[in-house]
Amino acid sequence: MPSIKLRAKALEGGLIEVKALMTHPMETGLRKDSAGELVPAHFISEVIVTANDKEVMKANWGGSISKNPYMAFTYKGAVGDKLKLTWKDTKGGTDSGELVVA
Amino acid sequence: MKRRTFLGNTLALATTGAALSTGLLAPQWAAAAGEASAASEASPSPFNLKALDEVLKSLNATDAKTSDAIKIKAPEIAENGAVVPVSISTTLAGVSTISLVVSNNPNPLAATFTLLEGTSPDVTTRIKMAKTAEVIAIVQAADGVHIAKQNIKVTLGGCGG
């Protein structure tokens, strides 16, 4: 199952609205499981979105972002832009998703 | 931050000092040097800071002015602290970063969004809130750092444990 759902919509005024939903546990490292053991920290710490290989958004996150994180923003772009979202987590995991703005 | 700079300086002095001074002093310097390097490894990220003051300081927001030009869109009451939708937008010019801080969370800094050329100063995400707290938006604009706050009541905390 892909870990990233990426959506883009062209708005008026040459703006593109990007919405992204990632599948990730986002463990803070402060939570205890049912056995009382601390669950080690494991969260997405960096998200980079590029449009036609040019960065449009970089997000740095801590453990306070919800499980299965969502983010949305708009940028100046056009239909046909190639979007790519890449995330990295605190355990060295990474994934990316791509989309052509329609 | 100041303490770390101080330790760094001490370390630099210590290295030269140890090289020049007698063997008697050397073990002491060595111990001090070890401590300093451990401190710099332990806290590289503002996301690991626990005190709100330190987080604000790391974002240069300690004396930032509250601005009406920043809008926080979030519920006044969050039934589930595990998922609280928050949008931050601003009409300030030349915005380079938007940071999101939750005052009562164990690690207050939740996110820093870096806006690149052409990106609108308007971001949305979902955060966890341990308990009722102020959500603070910190915006680095062309003319300095501005902040805005909104109180969110949480009926069920979202950080487990």
Short mmCIF file of C-alpha atoms in Angstrom, two decimals:
data_model
loop_
_atom_site.label_atom_id
_atom_site.label_comp_id
_atom_site.label_asym_id
_atom_site.label_seq_id
_atom_site.Cartn_x
_atom_site.Cartn_y
_atom_site.Cartn_z
CA MET A 1 0.00 0.00 0.00
CA PRO A 2 1.45 3.38 -0.91
CA SER A 3 2.25 5.46 2.14
CA ILE A 4 1.52 8.79 0.46
CA LYS A 5 -1.71 10.13 -0.93
CA LEU A 6 -1.07 13.23 -2.96
CA ARG A 7 -3.77 15.47 -4.46
CA ALA A 8 -3.46 18.71 -6.37
CA LYS A 9 -6.09 21.12 -7.65
CA ALA A 10 -5.71 24.19 -9.83
CA LEU A 11 -7.30 27.25 -8.18
CA GLU A 12 -8.01 30.67 -9.68
CA GLY A 13 -5.08 33.04 -10.09
CA GLY A 14 -2.49 30.47 -11.17
CA LEU A 15 -2.37 28.80 -7.77
CA ILE A 16 -2.13 25.08 -7.19
CA GLU A 17 -3.49 23.62 -3.98
CA VAL A 18 -1.56 20.58 -2.76
CA LYS A 19 -2.92 18.16 -0.18
CA ALA A 20 -0.93 15.25 1.14
CA LEU A 21 -1.72 12.43 3.53
CA MET A 22 1.06 10.14 4.69
CA THR A 23 0.76 6.84 6.51
CA HIS A 24 3.06 6.86 9.51
CA PRO A 25 2.77 5.99 13.24
CA MET A 26 4.38 9.31 14.35
CA GLU A 27 5.55 7.95 17.71
CA THR A 28 6.78 10.74 19.98
CA GLY A 29 9.07 8.54 22.05
CA LEU A 30 7.12 9.58 25.16
CA ARG A 31 4.21 7.16 24.93
CA LYS A 32 4.08 3.88 26.85
CA ASP A 33 2.53 0.74 25.41
CA SER A 34 0.11 -1.56 27.28
CA ALA A 35 3.05 -3.34 28.94
CA GLY A 36 4.31 -0.03 30.32
CA GLU A 37 7.34 0.08 28.02
CA LEU A 38 8.30 3.32 26.31
CA VAL A 39 7.62 3.18 22.59
CA PRO A 40 10.74 4.51 20.84
CA ALA A 41 10.44 7.73 18.87
CA HIS A 42 9.61 7.18 15.22
CA PHE A 43 8.20 10.14 13.35
CA ILE A 44 8.56 11.94 10.03
CA SER A 45 11.07 14.72 10.60
CA GLU A 46 11.30 16.20 7.13
CA VAL A 47 8.97 16.57 4.15
CA ILE A 48 10.07 18.13 0.89
CA VAL A 49 7.72 18.91 -2.00
CA THR A 50 9.11 19.80 -5.39
CA ALA A 51 7.31 21.04 -8.51
CA ASN A 52 9.22 20.28 -11.72
CA ASP A 53 12.27 19.44 -9.55
CA LYS A 54 12.18 22.86 -7.84
CA GLU A 55 11.47 22.93 -4.10
CA VAL A 56 8.22 24.66 -3.21
CA MET A 57 7.77 23.52 0.39
CA LYS A 58 9.97 22.10 3.09
CA ALA A 59 8.47 21.03 6.39
CA ASN A 60 10.36 20.01 9.52
CA TRP A 61 8.24 18.16 12.00
CA GLY A 62 8.42 16.98 15.58
CA GLY A 63 6.46 14.31 17.37
CA SER A 64 3.52 16.70 17.94
CA ILE A 65 2.22 16.13 14.42
CA SER A 66 -0.68 13.67 14.36
CA LYS A 67 -0.41 10.04 13.35
CA ASN A 68 -0.86 9.63 9.59
CA PRO A 69 0.12 13.26 9.02
CA TYR A 70 -1.75 15.60 6.74
CA MET A 71 -0.56 18.83 5.24
CA ALA A 72 -1.92 21.29 2.72
CA PHE A 73 -0.54 24.41 1.06
CA THR A 74 -0.77 26.37 -2.17
CA TYR A 75 1.92 27.53 -4.55
CA LYS A 76 2.13 29.44 -7.80
CA GLY A 77 2.13 26.84 -10.53
CA ALA A 78 0.32 25.45 -13.53
CA VAL A 79 -1.53 22.40 -14.77
CA GLY A 80 1.05 19.86 -15.92
CA ASP A 81 3.51 20.54 -13.08
CA LYS A 82 5.23 17.40 -11.89
CA LEU A 83 4.90 17.24 -8.12
CA LYS A 84 7.01 15.05 -5.93
CA LEU A 85 6.74 14.63 -2.17
CA THR A 86 9.51 12.93 -0.20
CA TRP A 87 9.54 12.28 3.53
CA LYS A 88 12.25 11.09 5.87
CA ASP A 89 11.70 9.75 9.36
CA THR A 90 13.81 9.53 12.50
CA LYS A 91 14.70 5.87 11.89
CA GLY A 92 16.17 6.56 8.47
CA GLY A 93 13.02 5.52 6.60
CA THR A 94 11.97 7.42 3.52
CA ASP A 95 9.28 7.32 0.86
CA SER A 96 8.11 9.49 -1.98
CA GLY A 97 5.04 9.99 -4.13
CA GLU A 98 4.57 11.72 -7.46
CA LEU A 99 1.68 13.39 -9.24
CA VAL A 100 1.10 15.46 -12.37
CA VAL A 101 -1.20 18.41 -11.68
CA ALA A 102 -4.35 17.92 -13.75
CA MET B 1 22.32 28.41 23.91
CA LYS B 2 24.70 30.73 25.70
CA ARG B 3 25.92 27.93 27.91
CA ARG B 4 26.75 25.84 24.89
CA THR B 5 28.72 28.65 23.28
CA PHE B 6 30.52 29.08 26.55
CA LEU B 7 31.37 25.39 26.71
CA GLY B 8 32.54 25.51 23.12
CA ASN B 9 34.84 28.40 23.89
CA THR B 10 36.12 26.70 26.99
CA LEU B 11 36.83 23.64 24.93
CA ALA B 12 38.80 25.62 22.38
CA LEU B 13 40.81 27.22 25.18
CA ALA B 14 41.20 23.89 26.89
CA THR B 15 42.74 22.25 23.86
CA THR B 16 45.38 24.93 23.50
CA GLY B 17 45.79 25.07 27.28
CA ALA B 18 46.35 21.34 27.61
CA ALA B 19 48.89 21.33 24.84
CA LEU B 20 50.90 24.06 26.56
CA SER B 21 50.52 23.14 30.21
CA THR B 22 51.89 20.38 32.40
CA GLY B 23 50.73 16.79 32.48
CA LEU B 24 49.21 17.39 35.91
CA LEU B 25 46.44 19.56 34.50
CA ALA B 26 45.74 17.47 31.42
CA PRO B 27 43.26 14.92 32.89
CA GLN B 28 41.01 17.74 34.13
CA TRP B 29 40.91 19.36 30.72
CA ALA B 30 40.22 16.03 29.10
CA ALA B 31 37.23 15.47 31.36
CA ALA B 32 35.84 18.92 30.55
CA ALA B 33 36.28 18.30 26.84
CA GLY B 34 34.37 15.01 27.03
CA GLU B 35 31.46 16.70 28.78
CA ALA B 36 31.27 19.45 26.18
CA SER B 37 31.10 17.07 23.25
CA ALA B 38 28.39 15.01 24.95
CA ALA B 39 26.30 18.15 25.44
CA SER B 40 26.52 19.16 21.80
CA GLU B 41 25.47 15.68 20.66
CA ALA B 42 22.50 15.50 23.00
CA SER B 43 20.46 18.47 21.76
CA PRO B 44 20.97 19.35 18.12
CA SER B 45 17.29 19.86 17.24
CA PRO B 46 14.83 22.49 18.50
CA PHE B 47 12.17 19.78 18.15
CA ASN B 48 13.66 18.02 21.18
CA LEU B 49 13.47 21.08 23.44
CA LYS B 50 11.10 20.76 26.37
CA ALA B 51 10.77 24.30 27.67
CA LEU B 52 8.56 26.76 25.82
CA ASP B 53 11.01 29.60 26.50
CA GLU B 54 13.84 27.72 24.84
CA VAL B 55 11.71 26.91 21.80
CA LEU B 56 10.72 30.57 21.40
CA LYS B 57 14.36 31.54 21.79
CA SER B 58 15.46 29.08 19.11
CA LEU B 59 12.96 30.74 16.75
CA ASN B 60 14.03 34.29 17.74
CA ALA B 61 10.47 34.83 18.94
CA THR B 62 11.08 35.74 22.60
CA ASP B 63 10.24 39.42 22.04
CA ALA B 64 8.15 38.99 18.90
CA LYS B 65 5.11 41.21 18.50
CA THR B 66 1.64 39.77 18.31
CA SER B 67 0.27 40.44 14.86
CA ASP B 68 -3.34 40.71 13.64
CA ALA B 69 -2.09 39.80 10.18
CA ILE B 70 -1.67 36.17 11.22
CA LYS B 71 -4.76 34.01 11.24
CA ILE B 72 -4.96 30.70 13.07
CA LYS B 73 -7.85 28.53 12.02
CA ALA B 74 -8.45 25.84 14.60
CA PRO B 75 -11.32 24.56 16.73
CA GLU B 76 -11.87 26.30 20.09
CA ILE B 77 -12.64 22.96 21.65
CA ALA B 78 -10.94 19.79 20.46
CA GLU B 79 -12.74 16.65 21.55
CA ASN B 80 -9.86 14.46 20.50
CA GLY B 81 -6.40 15.81 21.23
CA ALA B 82 -4.81 13.21 18.95
CA VAL B 83 -6.01 14.98 15.82
CA VAL B 84 -6.46 18.74 15.92
CA PRO B 85 -6.61 20.46 12.52
CA VAL B 86 -4.75 23.78 12.43
CA SER B 87 -4.34 26.24 9.56
CA ILE B 88 -2.06 29.24 9.69
CA SER B 89 -2.22 32.00 7.13
CA THR B 90 -0.91 35.53 7.02
CA THR B 91 -0.98 38.66 4.92
CA LEU B 92 2.53 39.64 6.04
CA ALA B 93 5.02 40.16 3.21
CA GLY B 94 8.15 38.15 2.54
CA VAL B 95 7.34 35.18 4.75
CA SER B 96 10.15 32.62 4.85
CA THR B 97 9.04 30.26 7.61
CA ILE B 98 5.90 29.48 9.59
CA SER B 99 6.36 27.57 12.84
CA LEU B 100 3.72 25.93 14.96
CA VAL B 101 4.19 25.63 18.72
CA VAL B 102 1.89 23.97 21.26
CA SER B 103 2.52 25.51 24.68
CA ASN B 104 1.69 22.51 26.89
CA ASN B 105 3.13 19.67 24.83
CA PRO B 106 6.20 17.79 26.13
CA ASN B 107 8.09 18.94 23.04
CA PRO B 108 6.35 22.26 22.23
CA LEU B 109 7.67 22.76 18.70
CA ALA B 110 5.40 20.83 16.33
CA ALA B 111 6.42 22.04 12.89
CA THR B 112 8.40 24.53 10.90
CA PHE B 113 7.29 25.10 7.32
CA THR B 114 9.86 26.67 5.03
CA LEU B 115 8.16 28.52 2.17
CA LEU B 116 10.06 28.77 -1.05
CA GLU B 117 9.51 31.17 -3.89
CA GLY B 118 5.91 31.13 -5.11
CA THR B 119 4.48 29.29 -2.08
CA SER B 120 1.59 31.03 -0.32
CA PRO B 121 1.91 31.82 3.40
CA ASP B 122 -0.96 29.48 4.21
CA VAL B 123 -0.34 26.01 5.62
CA THR B 124 -2.57 23.35 7.13
CA THR B 125 -1.70 20.33 9.20
CA ARG B 126 -3.01 18.22 12.06
CA ILE B 127 -1.38 18.18 15.47
CA LYS B 128 -1.48 16.26 18.72
CA MET B 129 -2.28 18.11 21.92
CA ALA B 130 -1.55 16.60 25.33
CA LYS B 131 -3.97 18.96 27.08
CA THR B 132 -5.63 22.37 26.82
CA ALA B 133 -3.00 24.73 25.50
CA GLU B 134 -2.18 27.72 23.43
CA VAL B 135 -1.29 27.13 19.83
CA ILE B 136 1.31 29.68 18.82
CA ALA B 137 2.03 30.58 15.21
CA ILE B 138 5.45 32.10 14.66
CA VAL B 139 5.99 33.78 11.32
CA GLN B 140 9.35 34.92 10.05
CA ALA B 141 8.47 37.77 7.67
CA ALA B 142 10.59 40.29 5.79
CA ASP B 143 10.36 42.79 8.67
CA GLY B 144 10.96 40.40 11.54
CA VAL B 145 9.29 37.72 13.62
CA HIS B 146 5.57 37.97 14.37
CA ILE B 147 3.42 35.71 16.49
CA ALA B 148 -0.24 34.91 17.08
CA LYS B 149 -1.88 32.70 19.68
CA GLN B 150 -5.08 30.79 20.07
CA ASN B 151 -6.29 28.81 23.03
CA ILE B 152 -7.64 25.35 22.31
CA LYS B 153 -9.51 23.38 24.94
CA VAL B 154 -8.80 19.68 24.82
CA THR B 155 -11.27 17.29 26.38
CA LEU B 156 -9.27 14.11 25.66
CA GLY B 157 -5.47 14.27 25.52
CA GLY B 158 -3.69 12.94 22.48
CA CYS B 159 -0.30 11.83 23.60
CA GLY B 160 -1.18 8.47 25.14
CA GLY B 161 0.56 7.05 28.18
#
